[in-house]
mmCIF file of C-alpha atoms and ligand atoms in Angstrom:
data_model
loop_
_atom_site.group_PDB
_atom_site.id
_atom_site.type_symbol
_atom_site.label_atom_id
_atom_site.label_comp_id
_atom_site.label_asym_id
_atom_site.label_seq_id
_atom_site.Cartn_x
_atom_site.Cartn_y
_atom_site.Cartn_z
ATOM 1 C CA UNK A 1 10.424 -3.634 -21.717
ATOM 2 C CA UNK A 2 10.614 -6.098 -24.943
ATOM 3 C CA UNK A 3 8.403 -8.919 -24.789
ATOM 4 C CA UNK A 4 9.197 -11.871 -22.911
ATOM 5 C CA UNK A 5 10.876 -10.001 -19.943
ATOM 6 C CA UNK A 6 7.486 -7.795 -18.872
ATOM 7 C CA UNK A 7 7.058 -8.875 -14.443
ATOM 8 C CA UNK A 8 3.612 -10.413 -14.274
ATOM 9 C CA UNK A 9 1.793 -10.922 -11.233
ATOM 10 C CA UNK A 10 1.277 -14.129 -10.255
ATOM 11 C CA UNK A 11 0.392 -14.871 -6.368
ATOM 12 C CA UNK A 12 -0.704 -12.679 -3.816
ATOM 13 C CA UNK A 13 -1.017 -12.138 0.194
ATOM 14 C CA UNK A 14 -1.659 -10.624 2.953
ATOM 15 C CA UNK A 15 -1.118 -10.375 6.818
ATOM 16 C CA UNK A 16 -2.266 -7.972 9.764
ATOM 17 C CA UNK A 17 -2.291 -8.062 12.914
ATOM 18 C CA UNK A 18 -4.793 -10.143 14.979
ATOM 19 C CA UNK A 19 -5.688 -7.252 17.414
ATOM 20 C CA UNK A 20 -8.189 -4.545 16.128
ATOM 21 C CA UNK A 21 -7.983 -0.840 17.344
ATOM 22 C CA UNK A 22 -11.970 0.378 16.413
ATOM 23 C CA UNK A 23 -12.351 4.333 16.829
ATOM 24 C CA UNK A 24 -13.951 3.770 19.891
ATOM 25 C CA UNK A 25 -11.311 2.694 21.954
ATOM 26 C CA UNK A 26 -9.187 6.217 20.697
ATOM 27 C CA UNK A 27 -12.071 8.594 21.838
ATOM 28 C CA UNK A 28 -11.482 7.005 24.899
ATOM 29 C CA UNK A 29 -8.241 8.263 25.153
ATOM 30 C CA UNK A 30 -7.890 11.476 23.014
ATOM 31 C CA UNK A 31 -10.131 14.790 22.690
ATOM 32 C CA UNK A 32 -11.312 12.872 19.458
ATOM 33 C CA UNK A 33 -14.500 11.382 18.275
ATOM 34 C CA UNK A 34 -16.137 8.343 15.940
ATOM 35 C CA UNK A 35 -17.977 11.162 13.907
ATOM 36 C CA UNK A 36 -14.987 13.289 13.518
ATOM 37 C CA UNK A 37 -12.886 10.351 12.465
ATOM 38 C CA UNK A 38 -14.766 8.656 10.339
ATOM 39 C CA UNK A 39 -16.240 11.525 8.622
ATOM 40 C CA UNK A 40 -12.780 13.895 8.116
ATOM 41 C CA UNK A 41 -10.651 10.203 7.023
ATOM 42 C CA UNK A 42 -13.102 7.022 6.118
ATOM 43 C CA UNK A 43 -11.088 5.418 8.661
ATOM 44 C CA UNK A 44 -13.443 2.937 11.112
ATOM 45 C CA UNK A 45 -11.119 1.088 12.972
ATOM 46 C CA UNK A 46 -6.827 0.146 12.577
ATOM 47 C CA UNK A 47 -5.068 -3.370 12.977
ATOM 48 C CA UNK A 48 -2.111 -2.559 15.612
ATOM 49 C CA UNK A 49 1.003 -5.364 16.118
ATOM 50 C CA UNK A 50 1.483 -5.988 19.819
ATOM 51 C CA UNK A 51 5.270 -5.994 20.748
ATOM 52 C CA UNK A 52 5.433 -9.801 19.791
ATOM 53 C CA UNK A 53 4.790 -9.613 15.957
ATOM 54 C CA UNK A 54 7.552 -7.496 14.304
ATOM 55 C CA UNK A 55 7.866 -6.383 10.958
ATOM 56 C CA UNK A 56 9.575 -9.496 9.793
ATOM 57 C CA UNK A 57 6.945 -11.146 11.388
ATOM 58 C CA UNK A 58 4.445 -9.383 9.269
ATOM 59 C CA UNK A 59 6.768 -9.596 6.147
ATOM 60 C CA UNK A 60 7.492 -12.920 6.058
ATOM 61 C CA UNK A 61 3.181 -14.531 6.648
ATOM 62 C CA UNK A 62 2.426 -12.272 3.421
ATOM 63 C CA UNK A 63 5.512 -13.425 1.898
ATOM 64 C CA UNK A 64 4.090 -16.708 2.180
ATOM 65 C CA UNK A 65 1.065 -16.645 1.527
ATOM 66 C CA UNK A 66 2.005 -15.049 -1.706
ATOM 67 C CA UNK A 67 4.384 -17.878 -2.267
ATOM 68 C CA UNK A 68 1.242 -20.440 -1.577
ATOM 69 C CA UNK A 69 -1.016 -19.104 -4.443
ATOM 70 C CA UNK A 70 2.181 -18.308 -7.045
ATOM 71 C CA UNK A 71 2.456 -19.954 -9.949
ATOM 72 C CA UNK A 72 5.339 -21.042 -9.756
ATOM 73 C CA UNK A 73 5.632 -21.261 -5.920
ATOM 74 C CA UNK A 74 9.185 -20.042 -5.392
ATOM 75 C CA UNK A 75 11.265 -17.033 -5.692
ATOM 76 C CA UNK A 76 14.923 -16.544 -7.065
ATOM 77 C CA UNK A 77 14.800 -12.687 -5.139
ATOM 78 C CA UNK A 78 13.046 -10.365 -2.501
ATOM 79 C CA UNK A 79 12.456 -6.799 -2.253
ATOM 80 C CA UNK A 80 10.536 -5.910 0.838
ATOM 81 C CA UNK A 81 9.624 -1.947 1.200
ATOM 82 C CA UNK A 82 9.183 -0.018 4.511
ATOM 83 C CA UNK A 83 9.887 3.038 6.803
ATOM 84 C CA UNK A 84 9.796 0.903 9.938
ATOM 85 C CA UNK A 85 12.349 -2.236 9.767
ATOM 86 C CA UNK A 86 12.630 -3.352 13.710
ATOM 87 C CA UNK A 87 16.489 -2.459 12.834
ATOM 88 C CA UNK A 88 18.553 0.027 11.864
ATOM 89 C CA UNK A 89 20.709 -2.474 10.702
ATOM 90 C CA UNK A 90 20.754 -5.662 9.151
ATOM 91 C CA UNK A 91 17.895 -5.223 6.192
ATOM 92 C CA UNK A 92 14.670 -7.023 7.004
ATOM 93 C CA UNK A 93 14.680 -8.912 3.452
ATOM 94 C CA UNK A 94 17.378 -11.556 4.263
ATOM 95 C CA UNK A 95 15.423 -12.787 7.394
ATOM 96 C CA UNK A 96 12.295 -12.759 5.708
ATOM 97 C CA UNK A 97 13.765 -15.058 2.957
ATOM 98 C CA UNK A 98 15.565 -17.089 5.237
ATOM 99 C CA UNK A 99 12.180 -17.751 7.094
ATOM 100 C CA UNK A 100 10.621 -18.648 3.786
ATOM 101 C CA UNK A 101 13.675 -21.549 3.114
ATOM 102 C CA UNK A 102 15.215 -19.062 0.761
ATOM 103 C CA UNK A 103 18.599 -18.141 2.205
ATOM 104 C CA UNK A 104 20.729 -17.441 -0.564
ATOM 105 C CA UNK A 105 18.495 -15.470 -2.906
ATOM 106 C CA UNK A 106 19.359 -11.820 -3.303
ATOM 107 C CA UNK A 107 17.274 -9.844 -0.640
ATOM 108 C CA UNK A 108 17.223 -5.748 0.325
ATOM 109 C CA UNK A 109 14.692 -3.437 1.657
ATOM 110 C CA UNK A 110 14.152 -0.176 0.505
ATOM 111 C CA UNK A 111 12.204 2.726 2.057
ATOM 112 C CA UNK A 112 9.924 5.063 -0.020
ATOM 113 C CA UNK A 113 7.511 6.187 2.431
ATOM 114 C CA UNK A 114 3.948 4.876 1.322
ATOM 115 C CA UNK A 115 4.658 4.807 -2.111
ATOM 116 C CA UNK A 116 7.458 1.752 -1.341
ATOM 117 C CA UNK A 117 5.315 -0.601 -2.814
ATOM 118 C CA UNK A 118 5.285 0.652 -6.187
ATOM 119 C CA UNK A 119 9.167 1.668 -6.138
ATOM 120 C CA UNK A 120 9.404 -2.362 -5.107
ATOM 121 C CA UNK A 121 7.409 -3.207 -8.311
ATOM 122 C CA UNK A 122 9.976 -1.360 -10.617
ATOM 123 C CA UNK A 123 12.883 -2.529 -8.775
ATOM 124 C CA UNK A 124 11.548 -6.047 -9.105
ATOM 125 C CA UNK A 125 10.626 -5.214 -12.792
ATOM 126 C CA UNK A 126 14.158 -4.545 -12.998
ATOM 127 C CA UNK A 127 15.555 -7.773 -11.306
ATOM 128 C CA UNK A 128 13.727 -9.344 -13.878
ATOM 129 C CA UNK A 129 14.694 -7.584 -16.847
ATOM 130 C CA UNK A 130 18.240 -7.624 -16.021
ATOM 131 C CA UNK A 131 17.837 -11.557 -15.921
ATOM 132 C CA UNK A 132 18.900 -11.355 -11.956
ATOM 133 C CA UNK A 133 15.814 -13.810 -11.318
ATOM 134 C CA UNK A 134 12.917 -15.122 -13.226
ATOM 135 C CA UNK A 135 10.581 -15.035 -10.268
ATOM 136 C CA UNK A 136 10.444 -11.707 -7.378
ATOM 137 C CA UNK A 137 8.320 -11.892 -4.203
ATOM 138 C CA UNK A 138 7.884 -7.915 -3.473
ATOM 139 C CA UNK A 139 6.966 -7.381 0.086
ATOM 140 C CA UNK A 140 5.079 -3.830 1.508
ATOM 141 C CA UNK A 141 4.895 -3.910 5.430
ATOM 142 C CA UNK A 142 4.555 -1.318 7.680
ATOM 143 C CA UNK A 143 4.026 -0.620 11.359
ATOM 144 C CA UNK A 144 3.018 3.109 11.401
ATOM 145 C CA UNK A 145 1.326 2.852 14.532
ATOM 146 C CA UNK A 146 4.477 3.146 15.861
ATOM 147 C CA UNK A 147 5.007 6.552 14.841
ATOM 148 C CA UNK A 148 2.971 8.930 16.000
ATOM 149 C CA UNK A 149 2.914 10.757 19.356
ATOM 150 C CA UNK A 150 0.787 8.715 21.251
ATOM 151 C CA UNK A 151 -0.882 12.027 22.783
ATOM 152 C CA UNK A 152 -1.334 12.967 19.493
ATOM 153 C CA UNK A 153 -5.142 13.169 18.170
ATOM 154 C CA UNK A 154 -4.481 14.530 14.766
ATOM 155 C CA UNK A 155 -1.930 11.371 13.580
ATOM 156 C CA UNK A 156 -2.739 8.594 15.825
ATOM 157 C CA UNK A 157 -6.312 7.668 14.384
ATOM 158 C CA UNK A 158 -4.680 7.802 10.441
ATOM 159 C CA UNK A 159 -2.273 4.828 11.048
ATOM 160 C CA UNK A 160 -2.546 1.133 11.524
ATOM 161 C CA UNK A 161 0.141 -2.344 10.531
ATOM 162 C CA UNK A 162 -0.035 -4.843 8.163
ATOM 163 C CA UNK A 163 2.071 -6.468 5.198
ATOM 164 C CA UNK A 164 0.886 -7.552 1.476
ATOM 165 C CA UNK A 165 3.280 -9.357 -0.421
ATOM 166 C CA UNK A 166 3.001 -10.148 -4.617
ATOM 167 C CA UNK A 167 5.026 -12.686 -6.284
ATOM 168 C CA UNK A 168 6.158 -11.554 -10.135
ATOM 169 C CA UNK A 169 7.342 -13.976 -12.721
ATOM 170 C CA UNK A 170 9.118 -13.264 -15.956
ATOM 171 C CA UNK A 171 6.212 -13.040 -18.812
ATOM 172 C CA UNK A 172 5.173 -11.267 -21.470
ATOM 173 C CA UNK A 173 3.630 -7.606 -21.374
ATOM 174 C CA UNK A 174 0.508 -8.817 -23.270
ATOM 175 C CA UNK A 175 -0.256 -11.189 -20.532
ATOM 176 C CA UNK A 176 -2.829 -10.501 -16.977
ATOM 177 C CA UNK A 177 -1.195 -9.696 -14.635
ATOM 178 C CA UNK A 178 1.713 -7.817 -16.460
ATOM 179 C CA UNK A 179 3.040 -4.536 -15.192
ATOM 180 C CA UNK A 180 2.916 -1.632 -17.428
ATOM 181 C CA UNK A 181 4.994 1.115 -17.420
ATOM 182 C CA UNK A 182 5.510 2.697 -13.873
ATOM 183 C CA UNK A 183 5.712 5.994 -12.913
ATOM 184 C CA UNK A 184 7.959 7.154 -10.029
ATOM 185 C CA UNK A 185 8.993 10.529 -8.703
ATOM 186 C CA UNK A 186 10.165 12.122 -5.588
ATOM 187 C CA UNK A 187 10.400 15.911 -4.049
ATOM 188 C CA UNK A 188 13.003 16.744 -1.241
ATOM 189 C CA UNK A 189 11.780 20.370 -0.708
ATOM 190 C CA UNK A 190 8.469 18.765 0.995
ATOM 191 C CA UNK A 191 10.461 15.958 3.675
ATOM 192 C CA UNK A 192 9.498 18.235 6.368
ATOM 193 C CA UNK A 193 5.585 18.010 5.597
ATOM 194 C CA UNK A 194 5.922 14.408 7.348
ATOM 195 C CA UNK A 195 8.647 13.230 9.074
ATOM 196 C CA UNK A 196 9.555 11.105 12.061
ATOM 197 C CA UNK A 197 12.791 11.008 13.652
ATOM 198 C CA UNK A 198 12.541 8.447 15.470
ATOM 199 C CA UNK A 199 8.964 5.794 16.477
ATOM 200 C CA UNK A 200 6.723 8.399 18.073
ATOM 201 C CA UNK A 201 7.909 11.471 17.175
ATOM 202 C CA UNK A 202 6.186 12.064 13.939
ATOM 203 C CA UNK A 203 5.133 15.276 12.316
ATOM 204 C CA UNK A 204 2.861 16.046 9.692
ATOM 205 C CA UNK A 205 1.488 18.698 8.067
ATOM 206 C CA UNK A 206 -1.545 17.417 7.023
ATOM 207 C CA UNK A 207 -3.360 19.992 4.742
ATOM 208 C CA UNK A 208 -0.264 20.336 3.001
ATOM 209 C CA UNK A 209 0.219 16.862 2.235
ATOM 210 C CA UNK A 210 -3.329 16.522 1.512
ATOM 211 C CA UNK A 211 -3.042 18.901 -1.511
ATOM 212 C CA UNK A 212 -0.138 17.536 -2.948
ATOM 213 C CA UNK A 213 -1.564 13.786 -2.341
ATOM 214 C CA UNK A 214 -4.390 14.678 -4.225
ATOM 215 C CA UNK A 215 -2.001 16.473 -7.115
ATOM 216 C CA UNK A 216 1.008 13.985 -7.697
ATOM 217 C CA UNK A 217 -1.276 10.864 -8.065
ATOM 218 C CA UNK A 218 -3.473 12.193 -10.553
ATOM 219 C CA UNK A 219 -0.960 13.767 -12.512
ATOM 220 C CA UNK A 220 0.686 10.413 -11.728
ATOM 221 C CA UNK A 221 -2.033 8.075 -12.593
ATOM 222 C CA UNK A 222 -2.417 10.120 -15.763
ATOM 223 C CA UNK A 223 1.001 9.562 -17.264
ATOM 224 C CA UNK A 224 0.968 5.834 -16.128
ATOM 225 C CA UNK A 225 -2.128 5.366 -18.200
ATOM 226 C CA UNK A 226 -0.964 7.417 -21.028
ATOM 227 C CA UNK A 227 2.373 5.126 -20.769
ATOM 228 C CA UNK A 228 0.629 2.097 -21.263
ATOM 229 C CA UNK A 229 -1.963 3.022 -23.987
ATOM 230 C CA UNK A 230 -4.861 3.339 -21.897
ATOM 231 C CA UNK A 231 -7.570 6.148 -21.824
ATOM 232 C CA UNK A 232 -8.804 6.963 -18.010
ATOM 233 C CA UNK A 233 -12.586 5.872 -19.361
ATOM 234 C CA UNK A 234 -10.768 2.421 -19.920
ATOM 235 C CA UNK A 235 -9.650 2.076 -16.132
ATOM 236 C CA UNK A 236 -12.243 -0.315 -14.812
ATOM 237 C CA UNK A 237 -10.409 -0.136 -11.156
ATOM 238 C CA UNK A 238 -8.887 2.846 -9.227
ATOM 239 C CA UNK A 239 -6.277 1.289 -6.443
ATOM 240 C CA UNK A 240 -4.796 3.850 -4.759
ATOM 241 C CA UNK A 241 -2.993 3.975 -1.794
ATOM 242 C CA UNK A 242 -4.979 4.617 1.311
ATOM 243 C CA UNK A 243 -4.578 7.631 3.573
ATOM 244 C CA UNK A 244 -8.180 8.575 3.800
ATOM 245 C CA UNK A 245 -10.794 8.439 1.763
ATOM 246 C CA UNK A 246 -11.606 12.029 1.108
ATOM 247 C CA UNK A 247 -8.280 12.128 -0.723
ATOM 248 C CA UNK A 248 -8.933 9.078 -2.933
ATOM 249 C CA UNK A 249 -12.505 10.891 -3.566
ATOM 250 C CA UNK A 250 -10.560 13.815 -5.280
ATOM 251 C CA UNK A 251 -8.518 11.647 -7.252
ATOM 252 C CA UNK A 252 -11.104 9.863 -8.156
ATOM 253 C CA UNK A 253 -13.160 13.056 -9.301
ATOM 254 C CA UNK A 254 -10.043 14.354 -11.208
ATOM 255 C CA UNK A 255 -9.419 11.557 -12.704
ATOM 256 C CA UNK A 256 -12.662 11.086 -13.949
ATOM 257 C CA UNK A 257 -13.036 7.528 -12.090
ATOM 258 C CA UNK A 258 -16.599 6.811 -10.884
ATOM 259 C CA UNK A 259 -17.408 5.869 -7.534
ATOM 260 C CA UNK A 260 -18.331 2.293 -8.374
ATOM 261 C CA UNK A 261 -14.977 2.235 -10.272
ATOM 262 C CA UNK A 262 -13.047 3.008 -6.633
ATOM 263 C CA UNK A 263 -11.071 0.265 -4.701
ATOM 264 C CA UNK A 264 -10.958 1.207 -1.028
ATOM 265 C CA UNK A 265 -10.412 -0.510 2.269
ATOM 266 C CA UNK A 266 -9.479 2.409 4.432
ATOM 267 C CA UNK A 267 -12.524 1.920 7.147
ATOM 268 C CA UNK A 268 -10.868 -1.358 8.389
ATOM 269 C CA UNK A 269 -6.770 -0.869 8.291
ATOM 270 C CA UNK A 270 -6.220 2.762 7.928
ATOM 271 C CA UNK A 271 -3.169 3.608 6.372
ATOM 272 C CA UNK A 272 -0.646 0.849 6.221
ATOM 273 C CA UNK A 273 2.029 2.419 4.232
ATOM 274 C CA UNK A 274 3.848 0.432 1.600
ATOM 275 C CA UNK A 275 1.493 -2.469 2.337
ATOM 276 C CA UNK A 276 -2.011 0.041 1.580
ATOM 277 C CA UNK A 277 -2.021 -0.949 -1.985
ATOM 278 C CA UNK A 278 -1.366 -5.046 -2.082
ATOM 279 C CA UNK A 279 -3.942 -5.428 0.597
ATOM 280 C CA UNK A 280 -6.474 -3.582 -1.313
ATOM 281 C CA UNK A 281 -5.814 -5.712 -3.927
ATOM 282 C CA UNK A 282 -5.779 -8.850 -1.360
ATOM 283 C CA UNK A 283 -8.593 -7.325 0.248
ATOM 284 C CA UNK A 284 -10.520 -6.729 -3.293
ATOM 285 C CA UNK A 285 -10.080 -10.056 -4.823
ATOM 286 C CA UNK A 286 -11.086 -12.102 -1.852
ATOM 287 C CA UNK A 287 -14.512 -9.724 -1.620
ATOM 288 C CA UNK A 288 -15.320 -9.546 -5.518
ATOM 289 C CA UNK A 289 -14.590 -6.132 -6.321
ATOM 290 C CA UNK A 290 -11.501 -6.795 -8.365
ATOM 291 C CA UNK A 291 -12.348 -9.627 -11.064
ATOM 292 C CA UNK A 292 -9.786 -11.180 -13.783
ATOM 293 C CA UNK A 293 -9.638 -8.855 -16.728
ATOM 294 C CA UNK A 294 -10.018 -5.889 -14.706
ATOM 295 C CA UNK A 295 -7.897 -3.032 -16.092
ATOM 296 C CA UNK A 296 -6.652 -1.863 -12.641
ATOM 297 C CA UNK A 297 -4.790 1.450 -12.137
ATOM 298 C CA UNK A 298 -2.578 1.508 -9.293
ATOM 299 C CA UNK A 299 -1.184 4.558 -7.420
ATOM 300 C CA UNK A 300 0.453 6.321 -4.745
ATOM 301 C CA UNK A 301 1.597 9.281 -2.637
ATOM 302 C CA UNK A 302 4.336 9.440 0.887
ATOM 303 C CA UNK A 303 7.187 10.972 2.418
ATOM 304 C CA UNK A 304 9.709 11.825 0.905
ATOM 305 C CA UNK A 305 8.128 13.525 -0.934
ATOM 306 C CA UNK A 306 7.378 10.328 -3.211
ATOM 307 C CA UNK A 307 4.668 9.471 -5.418
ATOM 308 C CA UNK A 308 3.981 6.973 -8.333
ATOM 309 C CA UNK A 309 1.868 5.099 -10.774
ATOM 310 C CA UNK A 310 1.162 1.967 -12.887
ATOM 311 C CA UNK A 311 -1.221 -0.312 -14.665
ATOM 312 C CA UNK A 312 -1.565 -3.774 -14.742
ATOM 313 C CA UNK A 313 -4.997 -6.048 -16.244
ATOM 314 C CA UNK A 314 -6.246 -8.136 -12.942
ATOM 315 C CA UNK A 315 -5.030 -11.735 -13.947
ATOM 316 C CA UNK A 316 -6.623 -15.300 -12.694
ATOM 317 C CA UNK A 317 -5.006 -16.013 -9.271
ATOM 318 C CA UNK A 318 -5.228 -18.450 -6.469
ATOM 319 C CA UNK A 319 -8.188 -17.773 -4.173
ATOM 320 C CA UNK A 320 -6.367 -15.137 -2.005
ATOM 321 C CA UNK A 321 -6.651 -16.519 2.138
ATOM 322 C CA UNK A 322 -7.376 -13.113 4.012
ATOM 323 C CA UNK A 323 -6.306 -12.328 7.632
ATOM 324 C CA UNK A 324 -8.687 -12.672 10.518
ATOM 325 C CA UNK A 325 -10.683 -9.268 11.369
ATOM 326 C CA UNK A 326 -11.089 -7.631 8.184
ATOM 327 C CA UNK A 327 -14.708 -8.307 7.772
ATOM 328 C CA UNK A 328 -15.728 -4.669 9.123
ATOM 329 C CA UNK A 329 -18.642 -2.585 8.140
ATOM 330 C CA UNK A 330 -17.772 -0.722 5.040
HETATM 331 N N1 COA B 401 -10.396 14.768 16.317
HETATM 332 C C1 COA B 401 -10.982 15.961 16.424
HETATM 333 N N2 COA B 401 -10.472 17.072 15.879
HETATM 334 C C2 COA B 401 -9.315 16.963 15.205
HETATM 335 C C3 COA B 401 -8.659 15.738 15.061
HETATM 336 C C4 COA B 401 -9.235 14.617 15.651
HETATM 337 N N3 COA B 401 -8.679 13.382 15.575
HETATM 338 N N4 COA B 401 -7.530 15.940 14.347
HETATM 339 C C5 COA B 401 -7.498 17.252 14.038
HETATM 340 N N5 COA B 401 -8.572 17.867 14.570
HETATM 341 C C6 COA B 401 -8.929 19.268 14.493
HETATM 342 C C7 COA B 401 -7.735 20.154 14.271
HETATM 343 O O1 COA B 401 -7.083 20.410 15.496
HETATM 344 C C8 COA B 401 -8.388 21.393 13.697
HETATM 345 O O2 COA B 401 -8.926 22.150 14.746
HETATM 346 P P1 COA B 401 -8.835 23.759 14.695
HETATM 347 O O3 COA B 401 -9.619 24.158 13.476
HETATM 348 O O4 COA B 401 -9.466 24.152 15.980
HETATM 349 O O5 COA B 401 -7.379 24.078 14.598
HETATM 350 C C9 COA B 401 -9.541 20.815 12.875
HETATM 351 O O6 COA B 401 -9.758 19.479 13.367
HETATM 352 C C10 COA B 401 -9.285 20.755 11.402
HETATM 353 O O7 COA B 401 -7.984 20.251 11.215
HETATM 354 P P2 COA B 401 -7.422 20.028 9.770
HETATM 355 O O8 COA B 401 -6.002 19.569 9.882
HETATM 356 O O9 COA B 401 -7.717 21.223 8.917
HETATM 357 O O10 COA B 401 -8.349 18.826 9.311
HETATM 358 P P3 COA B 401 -8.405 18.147 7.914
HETATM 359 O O11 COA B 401 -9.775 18.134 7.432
HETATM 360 O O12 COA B 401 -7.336 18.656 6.994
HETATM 361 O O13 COA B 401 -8.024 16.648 8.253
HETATM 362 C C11 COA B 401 -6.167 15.139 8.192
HETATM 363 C C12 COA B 401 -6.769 16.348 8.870
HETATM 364 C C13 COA B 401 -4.814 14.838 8.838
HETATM 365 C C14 COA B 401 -7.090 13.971 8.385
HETATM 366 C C15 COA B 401 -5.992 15.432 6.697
HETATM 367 O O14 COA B 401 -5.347 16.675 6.524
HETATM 368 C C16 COA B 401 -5.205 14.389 5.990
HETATM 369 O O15 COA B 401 -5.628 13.265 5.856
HETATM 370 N N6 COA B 401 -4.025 14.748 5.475
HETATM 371 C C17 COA B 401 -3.209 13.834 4.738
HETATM 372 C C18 COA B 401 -2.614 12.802 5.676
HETATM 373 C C19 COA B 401 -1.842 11.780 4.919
HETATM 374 O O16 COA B 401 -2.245 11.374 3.872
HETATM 375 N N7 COA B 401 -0.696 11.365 5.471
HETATM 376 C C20 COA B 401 0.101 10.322 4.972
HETATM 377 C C21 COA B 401 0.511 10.543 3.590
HETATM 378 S S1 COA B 401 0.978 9.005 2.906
#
């Protein structure tokens, strides 16, 4: 990417849902408990979207909240990634932009599993190199409690909803807040290991997809960092995407990455999908652990099989306004 035409971040934020699912109210309804939860995932309690906030609901408050702290305030397009648009058909981008006073701007969703956000990024990355638009809001929302059985005691306590949204402007690549290289890859031979045919029906082999979790980011994160010049003892923040925290434990490890080094929010959303990683980072720079200047790995793992990586230094935003009921014990 030349200079001049690197995406920089330059707003961010976030939106779940107002009702809170804590562990306790699953043990009353599955041959589960707290202990087994918490202890086998990190995961304390879920934000679940009653049947009157949609995905484009969710979309389009962390679309603009993002737009509220940009600098500049507006976008010229919209990429919003997820596995569960309320529609088949039409794309949940154009409505989201519409909502936002943006009808006309070029607007698509694609679907990456969890690792849409960071296949978002590079699209946008794109849109900006290409000279398509000078300023991207990138959108991850998800409602994956929607897709497991609801009988189901091994998938129903991983998942929760909620949306992050970044806006990128064109900048250079020695600025904060500009993305470095990112790393994307995919694997058809594993889109059995998790796989939903239709909104309660997913499968998932989760040892499996624990394993190779733990494998692609690392190797992942590790080409990401060599892309962009950096050694792993440089990374001052790990963000990866949240599944369960014994996973981003072993990443961590591999990587070399200590524990205070970690980003993690897992306890109070579980995992969100393609919004996991913006609201860590939402979640992060509202609570302190992610400063300006922090060099700030980013990465992820989904269906698909996809996985990916990047890098980006933490820049100077706009005090980031977080949703109500995320202040849960840690
Ligand atoms: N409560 C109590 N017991 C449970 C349980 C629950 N909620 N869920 C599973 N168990 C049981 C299993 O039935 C199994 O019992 P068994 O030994 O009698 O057969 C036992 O716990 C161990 O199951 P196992 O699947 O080996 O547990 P695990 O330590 O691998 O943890 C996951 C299961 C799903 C939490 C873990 O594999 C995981 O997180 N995988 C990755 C998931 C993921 O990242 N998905 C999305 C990718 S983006």
């Amino acid at each position: 990417m030349t200079a001049g035409r690197a995406a920089v971040v330059c707003g961010i934020g976030a939106a779940l849902p107002p009702d809170v699912v804590p562990n306790a109210d699953l043990t009353a309804r599955l041959d589960t408990t707290d202990e087994w939860i918490r202890s086998r995932t990190g995961i304390a309690q879920r934000h679940v979207a009653g049947p009157d906030l949609s995905t484009t609901d969710l979309a389009a408050q962390a679309a603009a909240d993002a737009l509220a702290t940009g600098e500049p305030a507006t976008a010229q397009a919209l990429v919003v990634a997820t596995t569960t648009p309320d529609r088949c058909c039409p794309a949940t981008a154009p409505a989201v932009a519409t909502r936002l006073g943006l009808t006309g701007i070029p607007a698509h969703d694609l679907a990456a599993g969890c690792t849409g956000f960071l296949y978002a990024l590079a699209t946008a990355a794109g849109l900006i190199a290409a000279d398509t638009a000078r300023t991207v809001l990138v959108v991850g929302v998800d409602r994956l409690a929607t897709l497991p059985d609801p009988a189901d005691r091994t998938t129903v306590p991983l998942f929760g909803d909620g949306a992050a949204a970044v806006l990128l402007r064109r900048g250079s690549t020695d600025e904060a807040g500009a993305l470095g290289p990112i790393v994307l890859g995919s694997d058809g031979t594993g889109a059995e290991l998790i796989r939903a045919d239709r909104p309660g029906a997913l499968h998932m082999d989760g040892a499996d997809v624990f394993r190779q979790a733990v494998d692609r980011m690392s190797t992942a994160s590790r080409q990401a960092a060599t892309a962009a010049g950096w050694d792993l003892a440089d990374v001052d923040r790990l963000a990866p995407h949240q599944a369960n925290s014994r996973i981003t434990a072993f990443v961590a490890r591999q990587l070399g990455v200590a524990a205070d080094r970690q980003l993690g929010n897992i306890a109070e959303t579980g995992n969100t999908g393609a919004a996991s990683i913006p609201l860590l980072l939402a979640r992060s720079a509202a609570d302190g652990r992610l400063h300006p200047g922090h060099r700030t790995l980013l990465t992820a793992f989904g269906a698909g099989l996809t996985w990916g990586a990047t890098t980006l230094t933490w820049p100077d935003l706009c005090p980031v306004r977080l949703p109500e009921g995320t202040a849960h014990d840690r």
